[in-house]
Amino acid sequence: MQSITSGQPVSSPIEVKGSLSLKNGQILIGKVNKVYPDQTAEVQIGHQKMIANLEIPLRTGERYWFQVKHPIEGGVVLKALKSPDLNLSGLKGTAAQLIAHLGMTPEPAATKLAEYLLTNRLPITKETFQSALQWLKAADAAETGLPIIKSMFNQQLPFVKDVFDALFTQSKGEPFHKLLSAFKQQLQDVGAVTRTSVKLMEVLDSLHVVKRNQLQQNGLQNLVTTWLDPDSTPEMKSGAYSLLQKTGLIPKGITEPVFLENLMDGAEARSGMAKNSVIDKLHQGFQLLSGAKSGAFAKVEEIETAINRLFNGHDHEGANLPSGSHSIQRKNIFAEKLSPLAFHLLQSAFTEATAKKAIGGKKEVNDLIGYLNMDTEQIEESKGKVAELLFQSLNKLPEARYVGINEKLVLSHVLETEFQTIDFTKGPSIAHQLKEMTKVLGLQLEHALITLSGDDMNEIPNDLETLKPLLLKLLKEQIPASIKGMAEQILNRITAQQILSQENGPIQNLLLTLPLNLGSIQTDLTLQWSGRKTIDGKIDPDYCRVLFYLELERLKETVIDMHVQNRIIKVTVINGHGAVLEEAAGRYLDILRENLGKMDYRLSGVSFVKPVNEKERDLRVKPIPYSEAGSYSEVDIRI
């Protein structure tokens, strides 16, 4: 064992000719399986066997320490060291010897790591041992971290901290959508003030990352916006106004013209409100209309011109009431023109506010709602009532029957806006949405950077404004520790997907986890794909295996395992409610078989099974790591 640190071999070298990926200085335990007459032997290291040229006799069935030396002519040289004598000292004794000869301090964490590496026949160097020990201590979770070390060796991944951190974060299994939602909430709480944080908010919005309380936060805004949206139909406007009355934001029993006239009459009372550019314009506009009721304008056209100038960037010139004007028209004729002008004024204000992005725009919309009703307690109550109406409609509760036809149109519109989902009834729509979401996550960033030439770098801004590059940029800025920690977790989850989506010989692996909205329920859609490639390097659709993982509201953990063999498909649905699912799905199997036939696939069967045992049923379903199968070793997988 002294030769491990001194570099002097105990015996002559063995020249190994094989495909095992070995590096200079690695220490391994190998077993001599067979000795041949021509001074060669079959040596097994871990699960791999290779033929070695012997210059000294070694005994069949014995294990030896080997240290990797410099490569020669496509092979490597293994120096045979002292036998570990596992039968004599046991695993703990061998681990202690290894730690001592590596020059490491004996401690429980080092002992556990050494025992794990020895048990799993993993290659060891002082550098990799030190790195792994440091990472495990920082993670403070050896039970989870040790299999990751094994995965990094088996998959021949770069043995660096970034890779370990990415795989460790992935292994913790925290739902991706919860990470994204919590991160968005943190950005909102501290106020997204930098361009990077504002852009991140937009990206998270595009992923439809929401919480259940988002209906309460945004529902009232959506009702008001629908009421004032120039593109809304008369039925939608009517339904929105009616719902605003039901929520209490607008008093019940008054018509729209009366409500607008009340806003004109109360313009002066709103002079003390917090101001921003939109509120200022709106307030000046209602002051103009209030003045018009007193005959401050000679013609209606003058009021229209003044209001238009407010929202066309003319320095509020239209806010000045004309001096010396006298009313020359009858009050009743003039009053008929004021309500449409007041509504147009509100439309202009809300259009300008909603055109602004992320936090700034939402704050201005909230300020505008405060202008409509100065009672802050009433506004909060109205938000709760909107959320209640939306959930009743979403979940088709009996209470939803008391909502009018036009009101139902508005509620459906708001729900569609807040909970936009993928249309799972249309294959092309699903494919398009999944591709778009992978772009938004930034999974294609490195590919874009590699493929673009220097002259094409101007075309990359869109790729740099996706989630991963924005997170990298945010981490370089001065941000609170809580946001930094959350950003690092999400970045690691994205990187882990890239690491695990790799080629392994002729086999292509893919792991993709996306946040998914199913009605009001948020979950993750995890897709794990493995299959061989065609001669031209493309995915072979005739032979592959696809696994879908979903956490559903009532069915809970659900795995769909699909095998494709020569375009014959077998589907297995794994769920604790297998019998119920089988009965419910029976009517759809013929449709599935028919539609697969149109795509030149044949369905051999669909089976519904429960998890193997009760213990498994209680465990959260997690994707099977590719590392469990080890690296590809020139033997095609059986699909």
XYZ file of C-alpha atoms in Angstrom:
639
model
C 0.000 0.000 0.000
C 2.956 2.361 0.472
C 3.337 2.507 -3.297
C 0.018 4.332 -3.538
C 1.650 7.502 -2.263
C 5.284 6.830 -3.190
C 4.526 5.937 -6.788
C 6.755 2.859 -6.679
C 5.163 -0.369 -7.927
C 5.179 -3.455 -5.802
C 5.302 -5.615 -8.892
C 5.800 -5.330 -12.621
C 3.239 -3.558 -14.785
C 0.230 -5.085 -16.475
C -0.629 -3.663 -19.897
C -4.427 -3.456 -20.163
C -6.189 -3.314 -23.493
C -9.814 -2.338 -22.943
C -12.382 0.438 -23.160
C -12.582 1.331 -19.457
C -12.101 5.069 -18.962
C -9.128 5.266 -16.596
C -7.046 8.246 -15.572
C -3.491 8.571 -14.348
C -3.161 7.979 -10.615
C -6.458 6.189 -10.104
C -6.511 3.409 -7.533
C -8.773 0.442 -8.130
C -9.412 -3.052 -6.871
C -9.268 -5.625 -9.635
C -9.794 -9.351 -9.625
C -7.899 -11.819 -11.792
C -10.572 -14.095 -13.263
C -8.471 -16.278 -15.575
C -4.787 -16.718 -16.372
C -3.898 -17.813 -19.901
C -0.753 -19.688 -21.061
C 0.489 -16.779 -23.207
C 1.138 -14.583 -20.158
C -2.216 -12.807 -20.422
C -5.104 -12.733 -18.004
C -8.670 -11.626 -17.759
C -8.868 -8.850 -15.173
C -12.197 -7.564 -13.859
C -12.466 -4.035 -12.486
C -15.947 -3.324 -11.241
C -18.361 -4.723 -13.829
C -15.926 -4.444 -16.739
C -13.537 -7.119 -17.903
C -10.378 -6.655 -19.925
C -7.400 -8.672 -21.153
C -4.043 -7.801 -19.535
C -0.510 -8.730 -20.544
C 1.346 -10.127 -17.530
C 5.028 -9.821 -16.808
C 4.740 -11.524 -13.418
C 2.516 -14.348 -12.238
C -0.749 -13.406 -10.556
C -3.058 -15.881 -8.871
C -6.504 -16.644 -10.267
C -9.362 -15.503 -8.058
C -7.216 -13.070 -6.080
C -7.904 -9.362 -5.790
C -5.158 -6.785 -6.137
C -4.795 -3.075 -5.691
C -3.997 -1.479 -9.028
C -2.781 2.048 -9.720
C -3.209 3.544 -13.190
C -0.064 4.874 -14.838
C 0.579 6.620 -18.123
C -1.185 5.254 -21.223
C 0.784 3.427 -23.895
C -0.336 2.785 -27.479
C -4.040 3.129 -26.778
C -3.929 1.084 -23.587
C -3.028 1.793 -19.970
C -0.494 0.436 -17.532
C -1.719 -0.929 -14.217
C 0.771 -1.299 -11.397
C -0.173 -4.247 -9.195
C 0.001 -3.192 -5.560
C -0.498 -5.062 -2.318
C -3.645 -7.187 -2.095
C -6.416 -5.501 -0.043
C -7.024 -8.777 1.780
C -10.686 -8.015 2.368
C -11.254 -11.326 4.125
C -8.664 -10.470 6.763
C -9.327 -6.810 7.525
C -12.902 -6.416 6.359
C -14.336 -3.411 4.614
C -13.730 -0.973 7.468
C -10.109 -2.035 7.790
C -9.499 -1.691 4.059
C -11.165 1.743 4.078
C -8.928 2.822 6.969
C -5.827 1.668 5.046
C -6.952 3.571 1.977
C -7.586 6.796 3.931
C -4.181 6.537 5.636
C -2.253 5.995 2.442
C -4.101 8.833 0.720
C -2.820 11.082 3.479
C -6.340 12.014 4.608
C -7.518 12.626 8.165
C -9.570 9.666 9.440
C -13.092 10.868 10.219
C -16.586 9.359 9.885
C -17.349 11.172 6.611
C -14.080 10.024 5.005
C -14.620 6.454 6.223
C -18.136 6.356 4.796
C -16.926 7.686 1.443
C -14.029 5.214 1.281
C -16.303 2.282 2.113
C -18.786 3.367 -0.563
C -16.099 3.731 -3.236
C -14.602 0.355 -2.365
C -17.962 -1.431 -2.200
C -18.973 -0.096 -5.606
C -15.525 -0.734 -7.133
C -15.150 2.904 -8.157
C -11.783 4.351 -9.222
C -10.049 6.467 -6.595
C -7.446 9.224 -6.703
C -6.439 11.564 -3.932
C -7.844 14.514 -5.873
C -11.266 12.963 -6.548
C -11.488 11.671 -2.964
C -10.761 15.118 -1.542
C -13.272 16.786 -3.876
C -16.029 14.264 -3.175
C -15.485 14.540 0.587
C -15.688 18.332 0.438
C -18.908 18.276 -1.622
C -20.579 15.746 0.677
C -19.740 17.799 3.762
C -21.126 20.965 2.177
C -24.314 19.164 1.120
C -24.647 17.540 4.564
C -26.514 14.618 3.039
C -24.250 11.644 2.445
C -27.112 9.217 1.808
C -28.195 11.278 -1.196
C -24.765 12.498 -2.212
C -22.938 9.172 -2.419
C -25.113 7.744 -5.244
C -24.480 10.985 -7.136
C -20.722 10.420 -6.860
C -21.328 6.945 -8.299
C -23.424 8.399 -11.123
C -20.683 10.840 -12.035
C -18.191 7.975 -12.346
C -20.559 5.609 -14.156
C -21.675 8.210 -16.680
C -18.145 9.578 -17.025
C -19.332 13.092 -16.233
C -16.878 15.901 -15.477
C -15.883 15.446 -11.833
C -16.501 19.066 -10.836
C -18.584 20.764 -8.168
C -21.081 22.325 -10.602
C -22.080 18.889 -11.899
C -22.399 17.493 -8.368
C -24.506 20.460 -7.215
C -26.816 20.135 -10.223
C -27.409 16.413 -9.717
C -27.748 16.821 -5.941
C -30.457 19.487 -6.329
C -32.246 17.253 -8.854
C -32.103 14.279 -6.482
C -33.883 16.137 -3.665
C -37.045 15.842 -5.716
C -38.632 19.166 -4.762
C -41.345 19.953 -7.332
C -39.955 22.237 -10.022
C -43.137 24.312 -10.227
C -42.946 25.044 -6.489
C -39.380 26.286 -6.834
C -40.377 28.582 -9.690
C -43.473 29.869 -7.868
C -41.532 30.541 -4.660
C -38.830 32.332 -6.640
C -41.395 34.513 -8.381
C -42.988 35.357 -5.044
C -39.603 36.378 -3.629
C -38.955 38.665 -6.584
C -42.364 40.249 -6.056
C -41.775 40.709 -2.317
C -38.453 42.525 -2.714
C -39.595 44.411 -5.812
C -38.138 43.522 -9.224
C -36.230 46.740 -9.841
C -33.318 45.745 -12.083
C -33.769 44.930 -15.748
C -32.690 41.334 -15.057
C -35.269 40.785 -12.300
C -38.041 42.406 -14.346
C -37.161 40.190 -17.301
C -37.167 37.143 -15.040
C -40.690 38.016 -13.928
C -41.790 38.108 -17.561
C -40.175 34.724 -18.253
C -41.846 33.154 -15.197
C -45.175 34.622 -16.312
C -44.711 33.032 -19.743
C -44.288 29.664 -18.008
C -47.654 30.315 -16.292
C -46.076 29.948 -12.878
C -48.933 30.776 -10.528
C -50.153 30.087 -7.036
C -53.726 29.495 -5.990
C -53.786 32.930 -4.376
C -52.885 34.510 -7.708
C -56.574 34.524 -8.602
C -57.168 36.726 -5.591
C -54.281 38.993 -6.577
C -55.085 39.293 -10.276
C -58.750 38.336 -10.580
C -60.097 41.807 -9.786
C -57.612 43.396 -12.168
C -58.768 41.057 -14.919
C -62.435 41.908 -14.343
C -61.760 45.643 -14.534
C -59.535 45.194 -17.571
C -62.215 43.091 -19.320
C -64.804 45.785 -18.603
C -62.584 48.494 -20.092
C -60.871 46.509 -22.865
C -61.721 48.094 -26.257
C -61.652 44.597 -27.786
C -64.231 43.166 -25.365
C -67.640 42.404 -26.810
C -70.710 44.198 -25.404
C -71.673 40.940 -23.670
C -68.250 40.727 -22.021
C -68.369 44.365 -20.909
C -71.857 43.873 -19.473
C -70.853 40.677 -17.677
C -67.705 42.259 -16.230
C -69.615 45.309 -14.946
C -72.204 43.024 -13.350
C -69.494 40.958 -11.642
C -67.799 44.114 -10.355
C -71.098 44.981 -8.709
C -71.399 41.491 -7.208
C -67.928 41.835 -5.707
C -68.787 45.243 -4.214
C -66.167 47.281 -6.071
C -68.996 49.134 -7.831
C -72.131 49.819 -5.764
C -75.091 47.597 -6.588
C -78.181 49.073 -8.188
C -76.522 51.885 -10.162
C -76.129 51.943 -13.919
C -72.815 52.410 -15.656
C -73.549 56.056 -16.683
C -74.473 56.927 -13.078
C -71.278 55.333 -11.759
C -69.192 57.293 -14.277
C -70.982 60.518 -13.346
C -70.190 59.819 -9.682
C -66.500 59.583 -10.612
C -66.736 63.031 -12.248
C -68.478 64.536 -9.224
C -65.913 63.064 -6.855
C -62.845 64.158 -8.805
C -61.860 66.833 -6.314
C -62.146 64.385 -3.406
C -59.478 62.227 -5.042
C -56.875 64.988 -5.181
C -54.925 63.541 -2.239
C -54.338 60.093 -3.786
C -50.872 58.707 -4.465
C -49.852 59.785 -7.929
C -48.152 58.170 -10.851
C -48.179 59.170 -14.501
C -51.366 57.258 -15.363
C -53.247 58.277 -12.214
C -52.249 61.889 -12.837
C -53.648 61.782 -16.365
C -56.837 60.048 -15.222
C -57.371 62.550 -12.431
C -56.866 65.531 -14.738
C -59.263 63.976 -17.217
C -62.034 63.661 -14.616
C -61.366 67.215 -13.504
C -61.940 68.284 -17.120
C -65.210 66.346 -17.208
C -66.251 67.784 -13.849
C -65.570 71.248 -15.225
C -67.515 70.406 -18.345
C -70.595 69.678 -16.225
C -70.337 73.269 -15.012
C -70.176 74.597 -18.559
C -66.405 75.166 -18.765
C -66.312 74.082 -22.429
C -68.239 75.507 -25.313
C -68.171 72.327 -27.388
C -67.936 68.598 -26.716
C -65.132 68.398 -29.262
C -63.012 70.594 -27.007
C -63.276 68.027 -24.194
C -62.407 65.140 -26.517
C -59.372 67.026 -27.788
C -58.221 67.853 -24.262
C -58.560 64.214 -23.063
C -56.762 62.883 -26.121
C -53.904 65.319 -25.536
C -53.500 63.947 -22.004
C -52.675 60.463 -23.306
C -50.712 61.545 -26.383
C -47.719 63.023 -24.579
C -48.537 66.726 -24.924
C -47.362 67.638 -21.416
C -50.929 67.656 -20.087
C -51.754 70.789 -22.086
C -55.348 69.664 -22.232
C -55.605 69.765 -18.446
C -55.966 73.514 -18.388
C -59.583 74.590 -18.341
C -60.335 77.349 -20.873
C -60.686 80.722 -19.166
C -63.762 82.868 -19.649
C -65.830 80.052 -21.079
C -69.551 80.021 -20.626
C -72.025 77.224 -21.040
C -74.003 77.703 -24.206
C -75.619 74.284 -24.442
C -78.459 72.641 -22.599
C -77.439 70.506 -19.635
C -79.414 67.432 -20.679
C -77.764 67.327 -24.142
C -74.335 67.816 -22.648
C -74.831 65.101 -19.999
C -75.558 62.535 -22.693
C -72.038 63.042 -24.047
C -70.175 62.882 -20.743
C -70.547 59.170 -19.890
C -68.993 57.925 -23.150
C -66.131 60.398 -22.658
C -65.633 59.220 -19.067
C -65.583 55.599 -20.216
C -63.097 56.485 -22.969
C -60.947 58.205 -20.341
C -60.898 55.064 -18.164
C -60.116 52.910 -21.189
C -57.138 55.089 -22.115
C -55.787 54.976 -18.564
C -56.098 51.185 -18.196
C -54.680 50.585 -21.682
C -51.596 52.602 -20.804
C -51.177 50.871 -17.431
C -51.639 47.316 -18.714
C -49.187 47.976 -21.540
C -46.439 48.263 -18.954
C -44.611 45.088 -18.032
C -44.314 43.135 -14.803
C -44.359 44.908 -11.448
C -44.686 48.510 -12.609
C -47.776 47.876 -14.714
C -49.551 45.798 -12.046
C -48.935 48.507 -9.434
C -50.434 51.176 -11.661
C -53.474 48.986 -12.355
C -53.936 48.560 -8.594
C -53.679 52.343 -8.161
C -56.339 52.794 -10.841
C -58.633 50.344 -9.030
C -58.079 52.458 -5.937
C -59.222 55.463 -7.924
C -62.479 53.684 -8.768
C -63.119 52.859 -5.112
C -61.197 54.678 -2.375
C -62.242 52.173 0.331
C -59.167 49.922 0.671
C -60.988 47.419 2.886
C -63.710 47.088 0.267
C -61.102 46.477 -2.430
C -59.581 43.607 -0.417
C -63.044 42.159 0.156
C -63.773 42.457 -3.566
C -60.565 40.559 -4.401
C -61.673 37.703 -2.171
C -65.127 37.594 -3.749
C -63.633 37.522 -7.258
C -61.415 34.576 -6.302
C -64.429 32.792 -4.827
C -66.464 33.287 -8.004
C -63.575 32.078 -10.158
C -63.030 28.929 -8.103
C -66.734 28.145 -8.153
C -66.706 28.430 -11.925
C -63.440 26.527 -12.322
C -64.533 23.611 -10.162
C -68.128 23.712 -11.452
C -69.519 24.022 -7.936
C -73.312 24.277 -7.454
C -72.987 27.947 -6.474
C -71.771 28.706 -9.996
C -75.336 28.131 -11.293
C -76.362 31.549 -9.992
C -73.981 33.325 -12.363
C -75.494 34.928 -15.471
C -74.621 33.945 -19.036
C -72.542 37.065 -19.710
C -70.852 36.696 -16.333
C -69.908 33.104 -17.174
C -68.277 34.333 -20.384
C -66.123 36.723 -18.378
C -65.184 34.169 -15.726
C -64.185 31.667 -18.423
C -62.095 34.347 -20.108
C -60.296 35.232 -16.863
C -59.646 31.584 -16.030
C -58.252 30.990 -19.499
C -55.947 33.968 -19.021
C -54.773 32.916 -15.560
C -54.583 29.153 -16.104
C -53.561 28.823 -19.719
C -52.790 25.165 -20.350
C -51.580 22.878 -23.091
C -54.321 21.376 -25.254
C -53.641 17.671 -24.718
C -56.170 16.711 -27.364
C -53.924 17.981 -30.163
C -50.524 16.398 -30.748
C -49.007 19.265 -32.767
C -50.097 21.728 -30.070
C -48.409 19.652 -27.369
C -45.200 19.322 -29.402
C -45.100 23.057 -30.073
C -45.728 23.980 -26.429
C -43.066 21.594 -25.132
C -40.501 22.962 -27.573
C -41.353 26.521 -26.619
C -41.051 25.734 -22.912
C -37.619 24.158 -23.380
C -36.541 27.384 -25.082
C -37.967 29.509 -22.271
C -36.060 27.448 -19.686
C -32.833 28.104 -21.583
C -32.063 24.434 -22.234
C -30.822 25.317 -25.722
C -28.515 28.149 -24.650
C -25.206 26.311 -25.018
C -26.266 24.881 -28.373
C -27.067 28.381 -29.619
C -23.731 29.737 -28.417
C -21.814 26.932 -30.110
C -23.617 27.010 -33.447
C -23.675 30.783 -33.932
C -20.676 32.332 -35.633
C -19.183 35.672 -34.619
C -21.152 37.467 -37.316
C -24.407 35.992 -36.015
C -23.999 37.067 -32.381
C -26.493 39.871 -32.932
C -29.155 37.196 -33.356
C -28.659 35.701 -29.894
C -30.391 38.263 -27.604
C -33.576 36.150 -27.575
C -31.611 33.112 -26.343
C -29.963 35.233 -23.653
C -33.318 36.386 -22.296
C -34.470 32.932 -21.253
C -34.507 31.546 -17.719
C -31.021 30.011 -17.430
C -28.930 32.935 -18.775
C -31.029 35.419 -16.805
C -30.392 33.438 -13.622
C -26.659 33.428 -14.364
C -26.784 37.170 -14.851
C -28.842 37.730 -11.683
C -26.307 35.813 -9.585
C -23.633 38.346 -10.577
C -25.731 41.234 -9.244
C -26.192 42.449 -5.673
C -29.199 40.439 -4.517
C -30.494 39.205 -1.127
C -29.134 35.865 0.066
C -32.591 34.243 -0.036
C -33.068 35.116 -3.709
C -29.534 34.004 -4.524
C -30.104 30.617 -2.903
C -33.375 30.073 -4.752
C -31.827 31.175 -8.068
C -28.981 28.691 -7.595
C -31.422 25.848 -6.928
C -33.400 26.554 -10.095
C -30.202 26.937 -12.119
C -29.003 23.562 -10.819
C -32.302 21.918 -11.775
C -32.014 23.205 -15.341
C -28.367 22.152 -15.579
C -29.212 18.672 -14.251
C -31.700 18.176 -17.070
C -28.978 19.065 -19.557
C -26.468 16.731 -17.901
C -28.867 13.788 -17.817
C -29.953 14.362 -21.423
C -26.876 12.858 -22.975
C -25.716 10.389 -25.562
C -24.402 7.064 -24.320
C -22.897 5.247 -27.266
C -25.700 4.708 -29.797
C -28.292 5.382 -27.066
C -29.805 8.835 -26.601
C -31.218 9.780 -23.203
C -33.525 12.688 -22.493
C -34.876 14.054 -19.222
C -37.261 16.982 -19.269
C -39.208 18.457 -16.336
C -41.652 21.275 -17.007
C -44.133 23.153 -14.797
C -47.655 22.292 -15.854
C -51.046 23.807 -15.051
C -54.022 21.439 -15.046
C -56.943 23.702 -14.275
C -56.229 25.291 -10.923
C -53.748 22.552 -10.025
C -50.043 22.946 -10.595
C -47.778 19.971 -11.080
C -44.649 18.889 -12.915
C -44.625 16.992 -16.171
C -41.490 14.847 -16.270
C -40.619 13.105 -19.500
C -37.848 10.509 -19.548
C -36.955 9.132 -22.952
C -34.374 6.563 -23.932
C -33.782 5.028 -27.327
C -31.280 4.288 -30.001
C -30.278 6.562 -32.851
C -30.462 5.934 -36.546
C -27.407 5.831 -38.800
C -27.752 9.529 -39.591
C -27.844 10.401 -35.868
C -31.564 11.084 -35.576
C -33.933 9.646 -32.978
C -35.322 6.289 -34.058
C -39.129 6.421 -33.609
C -39.408 2.658 -34.130
C -37.536 1.638 -30.979
C -37.627 3.600 -27.734
C -38.942 3.782 -24.210
C -40.803 6.798 -22.851
C -41.831 7.402 -19.252
C -44.174 10.154 -18.082
C -44.350 11.178 -14.437
C -47.256 13.208 -13.099
C -48.449 14.214 -9.634
C -52.223 14.575 -9.956
C -54.696 16.105 -7.507
C -56.777 12.972 -6.844
C -54.887 10.147 -8.542
C -51.609 11.280 -6.906
C -48.392 9.718 -8.237
C -48.860 8.390 -11.757
C -46.305 6.815 -14.093
C -46.984 5.955 -17.719
C -44.392 3.576 -19.146
C -44.508 3.267 -22.938
C -42.395 0.721 -24.834
C -42.017 0.981 -28.602
C -40.574 -2.086 -30.341
C -40.645 -2.138 -34.140
C -43.522 0.413 -34.025
C -45.531 -1.852 -31.700
C -46.531 0.011 -28.563
C -47.190 -1.378 -25.120
C -48.379 1.008 -22.396
C -48.275 0.382 -18.657
C -50.001 2.795 -16.268
C -48.645 2.549 -12.713
C -50.953 4.038 -10.089
C -52.439 3.134 -6.732
C -55.944 3.316 -8.275
C -55.197 0.936 -11.155
C -58.564 -0.818 -11.167
C -60.513 2.448 -11.190
C -58.363 3.826 -14.012
C -58.759 0.659 -16.069
C -62.546 0.862 -15.862
C -62.606 4.595 -16.702
C -60.181 4.227 -19.631
C -61.928 1.273 -21.275
C -64.099 3.411 -23.545
C -61.044 5.249 -24.935
C -58.799 2.315 -25.840
C -60.366 1.751 -29.267
C -59.921 5.443 -30.064
C -56.279 5.232 -28.972
C -55.708 2.129 -31.079
C -57.326 3.758 -34.114
C -55.353 7.003 -33.873
C -52.065 5.177 -33.361
C -52.881 3.141 -36.446
C -53.184 6.358 -38.453
C -49.574 7.101 -37.501
C -48.446 3.602 -38.530
C -48.129 2.335 -34.945
C -49.850 -0.738 -33.518
C -51.097 -0.876 -29.928
C -50.407 -4.279 -28.389
C -52.073 -3.458 -25.106
C -52.575 -1.125 -22.168
C -52.201 -2.492 -18.653
C -53.019 -0.802 -15.355
C -51.005 -1.910 -12.372
C -50.489 -0.816 -8.804
C -47.041 -0.121 -7.342
C -45.205 -3.259 -6.287
C -46.040 -2.883 -2.617
C -47.731 -0.570 -0.154
C -44.424 1.054 0.805
C -43.777 2.065 -2.787
C -47.295 3.446 -3.075
C -46.531 5.908 -0.282
C -43.284 7.066 -1.838
C -43.150 9.961 -4.220
C -42.634 8.738 -7.772
C -39.257 9.853 -9.051
C -37.606 9.407 -12.432
C -35.270 6.435 -12.623
C -31.747 7.825 -12.932
C -29.910 6.758 -16.027
C -26.892 5.958 -13.917
C -28.570 2.845 -12.514
C -27.938 1.085 -15.794
C -24.335 2.265 -15.924
C -22.611 3.566 -18.988
C -23.028 2.063 -22.434
C -20.612 -0.815 -23.047
C -21.116 -1.756 -26.701
C -24.167 -3.910 -26.001
C -27.440 -2.637 -27.403
C -30.251 -2.247 -24.892
C -33.332 -4.344 -25.216
C -36.424 -2.157 -25.510
